CSV table of C-alpha atoms and ligand atoms in Angstrom, one decimal:
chain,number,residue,atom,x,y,z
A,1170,UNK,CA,-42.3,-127.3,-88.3
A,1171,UNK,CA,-40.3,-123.9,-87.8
A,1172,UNK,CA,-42.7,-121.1,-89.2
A,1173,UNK,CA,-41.4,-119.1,-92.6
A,1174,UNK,CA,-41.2,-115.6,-92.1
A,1175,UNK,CA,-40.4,-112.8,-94.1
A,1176,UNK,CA,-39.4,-109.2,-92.8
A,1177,UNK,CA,-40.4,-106.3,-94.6
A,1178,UNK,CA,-37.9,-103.3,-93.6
A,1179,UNK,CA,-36.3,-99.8,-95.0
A,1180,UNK,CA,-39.4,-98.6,-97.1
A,1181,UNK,CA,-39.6,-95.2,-98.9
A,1182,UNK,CA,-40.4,-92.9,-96.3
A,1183,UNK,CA,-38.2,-90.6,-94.4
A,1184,UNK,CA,-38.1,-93.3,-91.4
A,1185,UNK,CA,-36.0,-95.6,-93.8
A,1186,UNK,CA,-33.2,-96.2,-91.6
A,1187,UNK,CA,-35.0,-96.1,-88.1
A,1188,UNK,CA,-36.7,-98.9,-90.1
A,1189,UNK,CA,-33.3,-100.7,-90.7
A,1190,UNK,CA,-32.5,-100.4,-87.3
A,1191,UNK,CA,-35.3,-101.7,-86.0
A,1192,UNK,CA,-35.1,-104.7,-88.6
A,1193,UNK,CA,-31.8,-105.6,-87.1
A,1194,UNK,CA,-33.1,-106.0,-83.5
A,1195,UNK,CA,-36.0,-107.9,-84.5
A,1196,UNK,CA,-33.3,-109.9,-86.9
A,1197,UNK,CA,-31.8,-111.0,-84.3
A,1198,UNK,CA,-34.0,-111.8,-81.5
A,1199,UNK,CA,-36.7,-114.1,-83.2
A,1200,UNK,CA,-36.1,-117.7,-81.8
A,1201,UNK,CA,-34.4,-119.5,-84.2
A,1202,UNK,CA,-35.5,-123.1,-83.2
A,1203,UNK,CA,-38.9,-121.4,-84.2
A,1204,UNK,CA,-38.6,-119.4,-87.3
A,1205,UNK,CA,-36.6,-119.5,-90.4
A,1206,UNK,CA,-36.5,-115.3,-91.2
A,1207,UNK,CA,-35.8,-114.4,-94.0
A,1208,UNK,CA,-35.4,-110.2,-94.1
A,1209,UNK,CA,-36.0,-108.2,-97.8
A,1210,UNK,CA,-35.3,-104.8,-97.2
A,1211,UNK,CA,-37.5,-102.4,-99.3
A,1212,UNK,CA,-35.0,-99.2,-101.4
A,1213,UNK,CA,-36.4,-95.3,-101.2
A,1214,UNK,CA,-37.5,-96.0,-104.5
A,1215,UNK,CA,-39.5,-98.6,-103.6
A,1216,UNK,CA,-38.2,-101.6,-105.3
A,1217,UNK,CA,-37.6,-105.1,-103.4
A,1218,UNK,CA,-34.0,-106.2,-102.9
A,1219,UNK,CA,-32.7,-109.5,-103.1
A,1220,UNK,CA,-31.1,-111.3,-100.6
A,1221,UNK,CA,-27.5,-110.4,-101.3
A,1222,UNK,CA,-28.4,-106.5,-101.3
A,1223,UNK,CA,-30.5,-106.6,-98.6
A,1224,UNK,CA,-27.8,-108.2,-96.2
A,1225,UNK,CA,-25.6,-105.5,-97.8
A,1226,UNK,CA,-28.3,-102.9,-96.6
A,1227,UNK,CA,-28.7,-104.1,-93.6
A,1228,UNK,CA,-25.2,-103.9,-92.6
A,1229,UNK,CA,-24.1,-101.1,-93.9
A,1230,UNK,CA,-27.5,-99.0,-93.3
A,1231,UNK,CA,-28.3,-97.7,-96.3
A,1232,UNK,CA,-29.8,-99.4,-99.1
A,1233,UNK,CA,-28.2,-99.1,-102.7
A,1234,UNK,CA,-30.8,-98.5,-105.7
A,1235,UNK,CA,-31.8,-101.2,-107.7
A,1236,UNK,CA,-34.2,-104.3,-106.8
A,1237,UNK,CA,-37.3,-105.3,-108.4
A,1238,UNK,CA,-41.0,-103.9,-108.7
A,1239,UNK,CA,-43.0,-104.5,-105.9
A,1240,UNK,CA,-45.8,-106.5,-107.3
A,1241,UNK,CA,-43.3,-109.2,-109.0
A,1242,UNK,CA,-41.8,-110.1,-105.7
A,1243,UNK,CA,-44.7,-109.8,-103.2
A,1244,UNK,CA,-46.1,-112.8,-105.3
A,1245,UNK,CA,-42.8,-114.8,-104.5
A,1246,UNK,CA,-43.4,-113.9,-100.3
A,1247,UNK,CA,-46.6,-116.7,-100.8
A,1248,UNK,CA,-44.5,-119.3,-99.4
A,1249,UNK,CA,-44.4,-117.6,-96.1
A,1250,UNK,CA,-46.2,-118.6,-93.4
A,1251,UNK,CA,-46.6,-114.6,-92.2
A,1252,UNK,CA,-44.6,-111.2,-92.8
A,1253,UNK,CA,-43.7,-108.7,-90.2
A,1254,UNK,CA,-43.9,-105.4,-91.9
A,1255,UNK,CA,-40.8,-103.7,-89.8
A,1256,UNK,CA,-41.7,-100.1,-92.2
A,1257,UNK,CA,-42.7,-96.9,-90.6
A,1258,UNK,CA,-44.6,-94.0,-92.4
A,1259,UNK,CA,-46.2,-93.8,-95.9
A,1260,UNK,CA,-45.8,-96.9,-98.5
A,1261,UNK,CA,-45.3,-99.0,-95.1
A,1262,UNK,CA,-47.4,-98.3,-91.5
A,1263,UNK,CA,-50.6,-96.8,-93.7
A,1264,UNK,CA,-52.1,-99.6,-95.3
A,1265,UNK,CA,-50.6,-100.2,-98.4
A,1266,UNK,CA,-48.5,-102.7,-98.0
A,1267,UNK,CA,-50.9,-104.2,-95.5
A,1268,UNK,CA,-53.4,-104.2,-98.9
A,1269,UNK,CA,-50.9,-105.6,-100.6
A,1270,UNK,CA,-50.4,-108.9,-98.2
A,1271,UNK,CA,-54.0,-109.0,-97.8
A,1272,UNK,CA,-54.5,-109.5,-101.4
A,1273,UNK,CA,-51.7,-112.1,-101.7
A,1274,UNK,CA,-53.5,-114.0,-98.4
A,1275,UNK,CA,-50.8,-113.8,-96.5
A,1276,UNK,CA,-51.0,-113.2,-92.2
A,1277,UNK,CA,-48.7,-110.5,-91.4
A,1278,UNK,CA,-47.8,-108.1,-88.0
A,1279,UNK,CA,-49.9,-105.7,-87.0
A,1280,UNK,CA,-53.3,-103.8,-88.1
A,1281,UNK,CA,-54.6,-104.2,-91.2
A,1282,UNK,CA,-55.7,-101.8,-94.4
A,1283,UNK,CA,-58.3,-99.9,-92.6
A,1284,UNK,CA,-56.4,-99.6,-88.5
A,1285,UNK,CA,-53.3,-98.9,-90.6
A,1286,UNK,CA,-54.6,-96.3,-93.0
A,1287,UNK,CA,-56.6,-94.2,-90.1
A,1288,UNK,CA,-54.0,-94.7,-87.4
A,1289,UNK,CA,-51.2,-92.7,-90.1
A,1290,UNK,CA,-53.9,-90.0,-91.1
A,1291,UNK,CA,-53.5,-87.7,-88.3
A,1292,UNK,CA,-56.9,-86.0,-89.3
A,1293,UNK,CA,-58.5,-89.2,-89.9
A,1294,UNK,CA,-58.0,-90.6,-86.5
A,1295,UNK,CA,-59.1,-87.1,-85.1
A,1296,UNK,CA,-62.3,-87.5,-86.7
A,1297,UNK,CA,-62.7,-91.5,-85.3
A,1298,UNK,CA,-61.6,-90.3,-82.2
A,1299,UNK,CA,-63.6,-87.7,-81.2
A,1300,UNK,CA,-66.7,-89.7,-82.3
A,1301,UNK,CA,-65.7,-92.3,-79.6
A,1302,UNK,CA,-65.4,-89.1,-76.8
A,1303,UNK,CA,-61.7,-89.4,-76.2
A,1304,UNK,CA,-60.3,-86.2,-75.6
A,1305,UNK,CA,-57.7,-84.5,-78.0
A,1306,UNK,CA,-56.4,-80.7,-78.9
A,1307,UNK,CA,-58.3,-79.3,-81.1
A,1308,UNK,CA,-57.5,-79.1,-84.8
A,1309,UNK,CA,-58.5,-78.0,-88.6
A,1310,UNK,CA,-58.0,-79.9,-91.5
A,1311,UNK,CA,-56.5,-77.5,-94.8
A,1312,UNK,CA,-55.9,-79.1,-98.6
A,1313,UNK,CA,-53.1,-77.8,-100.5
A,1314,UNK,CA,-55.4,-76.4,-103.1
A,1315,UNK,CA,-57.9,-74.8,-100.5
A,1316,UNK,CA,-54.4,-72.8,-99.1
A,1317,UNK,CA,-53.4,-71.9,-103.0
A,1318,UNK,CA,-56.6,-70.3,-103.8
A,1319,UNK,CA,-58.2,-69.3,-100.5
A,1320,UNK,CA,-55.6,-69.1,-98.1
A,1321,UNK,CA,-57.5,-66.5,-96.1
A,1322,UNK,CA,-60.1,-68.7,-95.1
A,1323,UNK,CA,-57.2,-71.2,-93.5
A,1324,UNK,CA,-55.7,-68.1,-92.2
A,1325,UNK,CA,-59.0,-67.7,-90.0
A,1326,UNK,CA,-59.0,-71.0,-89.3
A,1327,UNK,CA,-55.5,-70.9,-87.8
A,1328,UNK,CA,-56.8,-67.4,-86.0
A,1329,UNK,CA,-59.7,-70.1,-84.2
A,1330,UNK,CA,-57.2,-72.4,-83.1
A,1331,UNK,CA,-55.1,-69.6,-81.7
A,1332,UNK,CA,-50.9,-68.9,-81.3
A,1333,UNK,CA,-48.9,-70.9,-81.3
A,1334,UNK,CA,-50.2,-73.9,-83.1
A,1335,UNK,CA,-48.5,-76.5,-84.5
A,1336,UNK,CA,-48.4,-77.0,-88.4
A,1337,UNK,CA,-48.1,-81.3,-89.8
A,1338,UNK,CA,-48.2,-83.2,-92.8
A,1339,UNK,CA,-51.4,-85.0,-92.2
A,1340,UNK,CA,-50.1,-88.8,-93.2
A,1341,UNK,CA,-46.4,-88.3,-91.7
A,1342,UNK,CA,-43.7,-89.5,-88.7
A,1343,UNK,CA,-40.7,-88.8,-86.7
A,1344,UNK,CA,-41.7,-85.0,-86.7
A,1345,UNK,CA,-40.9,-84.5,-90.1
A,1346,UNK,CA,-42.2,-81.5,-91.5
A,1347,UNK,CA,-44.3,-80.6,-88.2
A,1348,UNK,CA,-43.8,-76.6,-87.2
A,1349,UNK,CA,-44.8,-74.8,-83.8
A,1350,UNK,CA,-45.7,-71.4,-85.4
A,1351,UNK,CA,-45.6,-68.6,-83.0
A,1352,UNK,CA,-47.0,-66.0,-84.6
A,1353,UNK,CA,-49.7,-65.4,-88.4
A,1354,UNK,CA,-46.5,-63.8,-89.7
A,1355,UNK,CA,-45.0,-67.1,-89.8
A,1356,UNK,CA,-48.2,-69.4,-90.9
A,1357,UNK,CA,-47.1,-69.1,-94.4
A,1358,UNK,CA,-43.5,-71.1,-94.1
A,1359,UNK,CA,-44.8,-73.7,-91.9
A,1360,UNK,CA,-47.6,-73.9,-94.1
A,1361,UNK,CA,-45.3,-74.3,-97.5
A,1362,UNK,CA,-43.2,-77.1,-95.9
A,1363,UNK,CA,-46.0,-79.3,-94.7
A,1364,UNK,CA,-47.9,-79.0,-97.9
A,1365,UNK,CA,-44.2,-79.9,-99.7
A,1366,UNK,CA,-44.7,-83.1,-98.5
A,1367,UNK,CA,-48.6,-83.8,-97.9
A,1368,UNK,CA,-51.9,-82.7,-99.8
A,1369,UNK,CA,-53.3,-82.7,-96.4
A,1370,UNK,CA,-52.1,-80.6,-93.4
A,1371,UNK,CA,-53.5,-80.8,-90.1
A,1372,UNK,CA,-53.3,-77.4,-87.9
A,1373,UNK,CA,-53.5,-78.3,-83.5
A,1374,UNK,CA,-54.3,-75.9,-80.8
A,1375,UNK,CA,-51.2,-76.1,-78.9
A,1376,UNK,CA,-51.8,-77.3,-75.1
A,1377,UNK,CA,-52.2,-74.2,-72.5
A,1378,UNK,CA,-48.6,-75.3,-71.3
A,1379,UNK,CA,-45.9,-77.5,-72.6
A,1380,UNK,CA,-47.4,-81.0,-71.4
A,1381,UNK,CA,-45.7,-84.1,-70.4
A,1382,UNK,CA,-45.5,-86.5,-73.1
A,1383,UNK,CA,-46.6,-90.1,-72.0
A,1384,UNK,CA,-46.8,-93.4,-73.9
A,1385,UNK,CA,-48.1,-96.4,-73.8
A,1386,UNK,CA,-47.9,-99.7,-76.0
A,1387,UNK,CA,-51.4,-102.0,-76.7
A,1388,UNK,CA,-50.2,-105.9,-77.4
A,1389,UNK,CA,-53.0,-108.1,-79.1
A,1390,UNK,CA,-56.4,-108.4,-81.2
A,1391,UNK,CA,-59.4,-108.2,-79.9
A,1392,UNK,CA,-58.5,-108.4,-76.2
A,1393,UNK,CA,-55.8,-106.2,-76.3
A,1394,UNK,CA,-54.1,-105.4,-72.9
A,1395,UNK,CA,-52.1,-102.0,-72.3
A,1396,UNK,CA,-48.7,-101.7,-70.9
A,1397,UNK,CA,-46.9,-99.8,-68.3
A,1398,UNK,CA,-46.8,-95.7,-68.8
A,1399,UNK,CA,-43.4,-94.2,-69.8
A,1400,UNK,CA,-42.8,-90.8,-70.5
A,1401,UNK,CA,-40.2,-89.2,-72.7
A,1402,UNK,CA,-38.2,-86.2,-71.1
A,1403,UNK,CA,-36.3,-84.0,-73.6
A,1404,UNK,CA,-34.8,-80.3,-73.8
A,1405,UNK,CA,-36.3,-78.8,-76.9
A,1406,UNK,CA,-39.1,-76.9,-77.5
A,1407,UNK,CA,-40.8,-79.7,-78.8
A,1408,UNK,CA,-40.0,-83.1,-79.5
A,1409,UNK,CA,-38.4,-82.9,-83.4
A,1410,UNK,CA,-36.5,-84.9,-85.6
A,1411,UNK,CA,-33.3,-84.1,-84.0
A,1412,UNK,CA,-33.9,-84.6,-80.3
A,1413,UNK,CA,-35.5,-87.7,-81.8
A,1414,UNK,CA,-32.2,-89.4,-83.5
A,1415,UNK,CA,-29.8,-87.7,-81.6
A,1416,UNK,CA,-28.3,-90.0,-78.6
A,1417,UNK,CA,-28.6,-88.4,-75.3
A,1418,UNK,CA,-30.7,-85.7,-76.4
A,1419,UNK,CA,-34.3,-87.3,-74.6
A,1420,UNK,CA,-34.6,-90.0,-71.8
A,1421,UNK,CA,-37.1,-92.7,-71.3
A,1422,UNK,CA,-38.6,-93.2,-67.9
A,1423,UNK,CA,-40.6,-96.3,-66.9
A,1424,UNK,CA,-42.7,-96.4,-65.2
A,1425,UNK,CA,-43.9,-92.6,-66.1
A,1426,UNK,CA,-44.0,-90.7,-62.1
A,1427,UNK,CA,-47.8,-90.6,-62.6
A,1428,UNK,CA,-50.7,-91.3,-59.7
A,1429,UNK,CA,-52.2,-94.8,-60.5
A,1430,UNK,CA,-55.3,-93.1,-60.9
A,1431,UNK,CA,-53.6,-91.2,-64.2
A,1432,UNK,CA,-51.9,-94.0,-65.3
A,1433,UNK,CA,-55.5,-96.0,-65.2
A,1434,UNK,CA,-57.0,-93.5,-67.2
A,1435,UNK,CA,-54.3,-93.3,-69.7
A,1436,UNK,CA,-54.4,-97.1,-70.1
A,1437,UNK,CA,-58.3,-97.3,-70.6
A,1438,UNK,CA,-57.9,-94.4,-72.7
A,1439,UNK,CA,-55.5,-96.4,-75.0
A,1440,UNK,CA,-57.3,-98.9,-75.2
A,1441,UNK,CA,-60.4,-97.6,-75.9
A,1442,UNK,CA,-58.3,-95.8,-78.9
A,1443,UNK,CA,-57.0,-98.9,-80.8
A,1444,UNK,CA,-60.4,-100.4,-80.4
A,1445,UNK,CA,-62.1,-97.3,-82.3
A,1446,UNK,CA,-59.4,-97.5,-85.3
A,1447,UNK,CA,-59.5,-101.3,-85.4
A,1448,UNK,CA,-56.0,-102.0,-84.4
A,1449,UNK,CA,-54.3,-105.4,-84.4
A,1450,UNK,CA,-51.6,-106.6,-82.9
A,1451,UNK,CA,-49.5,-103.7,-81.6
A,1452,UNK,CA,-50.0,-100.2,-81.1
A,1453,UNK,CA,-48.3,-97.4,-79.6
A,1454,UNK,CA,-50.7,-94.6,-77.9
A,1455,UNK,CA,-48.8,-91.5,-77.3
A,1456,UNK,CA,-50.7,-88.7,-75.0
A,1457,UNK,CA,-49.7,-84.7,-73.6
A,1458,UNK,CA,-50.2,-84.8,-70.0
A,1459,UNK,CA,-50.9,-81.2,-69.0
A,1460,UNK,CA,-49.9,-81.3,-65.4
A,1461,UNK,CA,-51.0,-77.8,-64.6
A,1462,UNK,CA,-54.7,-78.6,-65.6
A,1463,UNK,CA,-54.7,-82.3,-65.3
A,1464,UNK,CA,-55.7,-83.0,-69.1
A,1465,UNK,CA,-55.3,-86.0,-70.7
A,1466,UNK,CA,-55.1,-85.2,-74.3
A,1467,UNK,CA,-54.8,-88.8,-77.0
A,1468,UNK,CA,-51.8,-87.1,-79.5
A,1469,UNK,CA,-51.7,-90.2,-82.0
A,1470,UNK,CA,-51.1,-93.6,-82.2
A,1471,UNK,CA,-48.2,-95.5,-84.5
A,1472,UNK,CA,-49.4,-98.8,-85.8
A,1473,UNK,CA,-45.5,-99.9,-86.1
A,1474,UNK,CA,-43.7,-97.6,-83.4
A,1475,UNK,CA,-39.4,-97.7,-83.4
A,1476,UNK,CA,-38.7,-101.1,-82.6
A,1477,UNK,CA,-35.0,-101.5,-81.6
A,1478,UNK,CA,-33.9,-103.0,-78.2
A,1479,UNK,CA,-33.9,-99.4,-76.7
A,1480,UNK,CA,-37.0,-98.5,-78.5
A,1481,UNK,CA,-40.4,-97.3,-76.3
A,1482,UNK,CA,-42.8,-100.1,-77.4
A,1483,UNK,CA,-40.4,-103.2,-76.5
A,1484,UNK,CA,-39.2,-101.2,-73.3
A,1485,UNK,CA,-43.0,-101.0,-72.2
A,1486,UNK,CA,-43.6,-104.6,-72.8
A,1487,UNK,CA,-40.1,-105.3,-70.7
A,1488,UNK,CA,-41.3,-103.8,-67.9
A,1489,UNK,CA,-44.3,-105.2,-68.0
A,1490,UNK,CA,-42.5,-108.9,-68.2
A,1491,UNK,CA,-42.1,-110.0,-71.7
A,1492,UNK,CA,-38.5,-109.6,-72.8
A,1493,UNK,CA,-37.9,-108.5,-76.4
A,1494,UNK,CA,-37.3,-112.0,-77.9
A,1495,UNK,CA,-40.9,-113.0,-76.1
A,1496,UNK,CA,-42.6,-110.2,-77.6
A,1497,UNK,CA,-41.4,-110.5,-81.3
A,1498,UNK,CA,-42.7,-114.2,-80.8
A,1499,UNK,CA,-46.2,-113.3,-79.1
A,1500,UNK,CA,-46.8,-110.5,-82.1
A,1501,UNK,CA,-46.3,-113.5,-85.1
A,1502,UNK,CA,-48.3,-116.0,-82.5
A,1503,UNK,CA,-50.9,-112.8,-83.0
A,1504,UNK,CA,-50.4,-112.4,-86.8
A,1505,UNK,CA,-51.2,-116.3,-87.0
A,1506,UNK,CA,-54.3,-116.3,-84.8
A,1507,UNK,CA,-57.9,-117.2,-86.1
A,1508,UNK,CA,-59.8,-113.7,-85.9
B,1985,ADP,P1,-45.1,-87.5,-85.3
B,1985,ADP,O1,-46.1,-88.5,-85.8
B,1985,ADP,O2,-44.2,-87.0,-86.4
B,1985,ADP,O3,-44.4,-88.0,-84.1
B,1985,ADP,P2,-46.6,-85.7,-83.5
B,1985,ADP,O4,-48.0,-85.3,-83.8
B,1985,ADP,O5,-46.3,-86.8,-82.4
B,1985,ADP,O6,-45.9,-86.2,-84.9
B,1985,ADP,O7,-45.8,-84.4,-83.1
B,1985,ADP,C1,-44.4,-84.4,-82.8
B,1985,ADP,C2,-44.1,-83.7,-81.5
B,1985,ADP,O8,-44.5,-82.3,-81.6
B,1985,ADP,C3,-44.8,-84.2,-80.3
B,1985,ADP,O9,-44.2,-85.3,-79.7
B,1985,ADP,C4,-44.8,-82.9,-79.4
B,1985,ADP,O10,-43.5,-82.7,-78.8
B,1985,ADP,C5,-45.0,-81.8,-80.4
B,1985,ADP,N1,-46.5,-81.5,-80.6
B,1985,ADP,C6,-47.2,-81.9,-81.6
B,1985,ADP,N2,-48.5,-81.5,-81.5
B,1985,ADP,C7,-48.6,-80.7,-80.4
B,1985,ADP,C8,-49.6,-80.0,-79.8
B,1985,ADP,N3,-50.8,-79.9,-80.3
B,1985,ADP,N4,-49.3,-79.4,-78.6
B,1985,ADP,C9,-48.1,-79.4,-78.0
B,1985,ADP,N5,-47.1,-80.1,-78.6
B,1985,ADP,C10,-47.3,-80.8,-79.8
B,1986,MG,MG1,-46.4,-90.5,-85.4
B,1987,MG,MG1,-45.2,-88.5,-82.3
């Protein structure tokens, strides 16, 4: 019997489209002598479309308004056999849809409520992190209340870490929101824009020099196994929204030019991570290689990294031997498995 599948994409978050993108790739390569997929694509207000909208979203890339309340369609996805929740960022990758699912008993894709919820909270998986002793920048934690009525005491706080720093929404993605701040006189922007968008802002030590930035993608449950290193080469100052989504502005290399030794360590280290926030499935680990000292630094991990043909995660997997249509297959042969 083919399995029943629905995909979840689009979502309200700012990574809406990447999600759409994404969607279509996955659309596409799932075996059809398998799985009968059947895609609802999610608006930015939040509301379920039905199926002739969402094929209109789909193609077209945007989604119209309109659709129904969340709760009165999730109770029509119980004759699915499992869901692949294609959403990135808030209302999608942190929990609450995975909640959702978990109270309606279906299997879905990836970590559950509690992986999903710490892996998005950037201060969150600090905290988890650095209780399991791997190594990270270090950080402070402000609430927007703390920064309207005391915002001396998080102006000390950014003196400790020292400049620059970097600025983020503490549940966020795809660099949105995230400042480098060079100097106090410029705390208080950053500061404004992140809170704009997050009750809780995370403030990071910058690394001693620009680092590398290396990634790596976990596959499985409880014996997950680590991919191939790549690295991501760009020329920004840092790796924002726009030299994210705009073609040819970074390259992907994989393998990563690293010693096996470094590429070891980043792999345990990985896997070590997705362990400590309770990960399932898939996970990308993303770390800043500081050539010039030889630090390994965890930066986060994504619970539902990009996932188009071109995208990191599925390259990794490629390189490792498991084309793209394999490895959509292997993570619903995952969602399905006893645990
Ligand atoms: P997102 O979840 O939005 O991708 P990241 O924490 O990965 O946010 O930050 C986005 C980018 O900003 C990183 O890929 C890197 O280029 C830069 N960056 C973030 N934090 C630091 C840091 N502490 N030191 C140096 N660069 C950083
Ligand atoms: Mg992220
Ligand atoms: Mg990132």
């Amino acid at each position: 019997m083919k399995k029943r599948i629905l995909l979840l994409a689009g979502g309200q978050s700012g990574e809406h489209e990447v999600s759409l993108m994404s969607a279509r790739s996955v659309l596409s390569a799932l075996p059809r002598d398998q799985f009968d997929v059947t895609p609802v694509v999610i608006s930015k207000q939040g509301r379920w479309l039905p199926p002739t909208e969402t094929q209109r979203a789909l193609e077209s890339g945007e989604a119209p308004t309109g659709g129904d309340l969340v709760l009165h369609r999730a109770a029509s996805a119980e004759g699915y056999d499992a869901v692949f929740p294609l959403l990135h960022g808030p209302m999608g990758e942190d929990g609450t849809v995975q909640g959702l699912l978990t109270l309606a008993g279906i299997p879905f894709v990836g970590s559950g409520v509690l992986g999903s919820a710490v892996s998005m909270d950037k201060v969150m998986t600090k905290q988890v992190l650095a209780s399991a002793g791997i190594p990270q920048v270090a950080w402070a934690l402000a609430v927007r209340r703390e920064w309207q009525t005391q915002p001396d005491t998080v102006r000390e706080r950014a003196a400790a870490l020292g400049y620059p720093l970097f600025v983020k929404p503490a549940n966020l993605g795809s660099s949105v929101g995230i400042s480098k701040v060079a100097r106090p006189e410029d705390l208080d922007g950053a500061m404004t824009l992140a809170f704009s968008l997050d009750r809780r802002v995370i403030l990071e030590a910058m690394t001693a020099h620009k680092p590398r930035e290396v990634e790596v993608g976990i596959l499985g449950n409880d014996a997950p196994i680590a991919s191939p290193v790549g690295e991501l080469r760009f020329d920004a100052d840092f790796y924002d929204y726009e030299t994210k989504y705009t073609e040819g502005r970074a390259s992907m290399h994989i393998p990563a030019p690293l010693s096996a030794e470094v590429a070891e360590q980043i792999r345990t280290l990985a896997l070590r991570a997705f362990r400590a926030l309770d990960c399932a499935g898939l996970a990308r680990v993303d770390f800043f290689y500081v050539e010039e000292t030889g630090e390994l630094l965890l930066n986060e991990v994504n619970t539902m990294p990009g996932f188009t043909t071109t995208s990191m995660y599925p390259k990794l997997f490629e390189a490792a031997g498991l084309n793209y249509s394999a490895l959509v297959t292997r993570l619903v042969e995952l969602a399905l498995e006893d645990r």
